[in-house]
Amino acid sequence: MSVAQSLRAISKRASPAQCLQAQKARSWQQHRALATHVPPVTQDNTSSQGPTAMVFMNMGGPSTTDEVHGFLSRLFADGDLIPLGPLQGYLGPFIAKRRTPKIQKQYADIGGGSPIRKWSEYQCEEMCKILDKIRPESAPHKPYVAFRYADPLTEEMYAKLLEDGFGKGKGGRAVAFTQYPQYSCSTTGSSLNELWKWRQRMESPRRNSNLTAAEAEGSINWSVIDRWPTHPGLVEAFAQNIEATLQTYPEDVRDSVVLLYSAHSLPMSVVNRGDPYPAEVAATVWAVQQRLGHKNPYRLVWQSQVGPSAWLGAQTSDTVANLVKKGQKDLVLIPIAFTSDHIETLFEIDQEVIHEANELGADGRVRRAESLNGNPIFIRGLADIAKSHLDSGEACSRQMGLRCPGCKSERCLEQKKFFLGQNERNNDAVAL
Ligand SMILES: C=CC1=C(C)c2cc3[nH]c(cc4nc(cc5[nH]c(cc1n2)c(C)c5CCC(=O)O)C(CCC(=O)O)=C4C)c(C)c3C=C
Ligand code: FES
Ligand SMILES: [Fe+2]
């Protein structure tokens, strides 16, 4: 049975409409029980390579409104995300401070904070439980979360890894697993640059004079899962959420509902540098459309642009308003580049875009597909991605070695050299 078939089999317990209802009502405990529903394992559970640290990397978000300023300060200090040149140290804090009240209000409006920490910790824990069963040779798999701009930060995660017995002369295996399905240098690239920076600070004898030679010798062996835009588990989970939302429309209009896949936009300067993200997001969309049998018309649109520079379009909000004005009111919005709810779904789509559509007369017919959050098919897919990665013995994908055509960043080059060099299998791969 293929991965896609087995994922579909796991989920064949309710119709899409029932699924939507059930998903809305599903409690935390139920999510837990479903995520760990895996086929029985027959291998014996003796571990020879474990423990293995599974580190989920993402941007993070403020869990409370008090954390908004710190979150924005780190975000605007990140030259990989927002390059402000030599003035970054002055301009970054200035913009962060000025923007804080507006963004605090948005987080207050979605319940007081971002749910991304809760979902990331849950997804990682549940994935590790599944991995222990389907890949006992590297068990126990220990869950860690490393956020770029909010707690738990990369340095906090690294300190915890060392405290838990990885590194410091004992070596140990850690997998940096990006939670951005599609690779962008402004997201996954930034998280990897940060991880590499803290690895140098905490485990390199040149940078950390407190390390003994033995401790430096036995440092953590890192590998990276850097992208997974068309993995069947991801595609199946998206497809089922879309089908469940389509079931909420009357049968006679169902096939003419327009599907609007919405992803966070990128500045055109990043797109023109050759960033892989737009192509990889489009790959996800195409895979989901194929799984759905192309029954509905679709468009890929882009949201959440910040500041006055040119960004990749068409914009989600303009597209929705245009279609509604033209009389196409049946629209499903699908957040396609993020794996849990966040301010862009709960505030921007639910409270701004859909609200505006209703003011234009959409009459509740513009709806959003649920985010992946605790979806058991998705979490089973994550475990499958991790298992394939561990089985492959590779340090990272070959794709990761090839820099953007317009990249001038030494940091990118050094980071890629480091991760490529973490495993013998990649010995013939070079960072270009
Ligand atoms: C795949 C997802 C994302 C990409 C690509 C991305 C690129 C990107 N973002 C900014 C600037 C900001 N992003 C902000 C918040 C934010 N961004 C993403 C995702 C991606 N960003 C998320 C999920 C969030 C919200 C986090 C949460 O609530 O959980 C913000 C802060 C909010 C604001 O001030 O509006 C900024 C700023 C740039 C410049 C960029 C590409 C270069
Ligand atoms: S900006 Fe893409 S590799 Fe450096
Ligand atoms: Fe963003």
Short mmCIF file of N, CA and C and ligand atoms in Angstrom, two decimals, residues 59 81 264 344, ligand 3:
data_model
loop_
_atom_site.label_atom_id
_atom_site.label_comp_id
_atom_site.label_asym_id
_atom_site.label_seq_id
_atom_site.Cartn_x
_atom_site.Cartn_y
_atom_site.Cartn_z
N MET A 59 9.05 29.91 12.79
CA MET A 59 9.28 31.30 13.20
C MET A 59 8.78 31.58 14.60
N LEU A 81 15.53 37.96 6.88
CA LEU A 81 14.11 38.17 6.58
C LEU A 81 13.86 39.58 6.06
N HIS A 264 1.76 33.18 2.35
CA HIS A 264 2.42 34.44 2.72
C HIS A 264 3.26 34.90 1.53
N GLU A 344 -2.18 35.18 10.53
CA GLU A 344 -2.61 35.35 9.13
C GLU A 344 -3.90 34.58 8.79
FE FE B 3 5.96 36.85 7.56
#
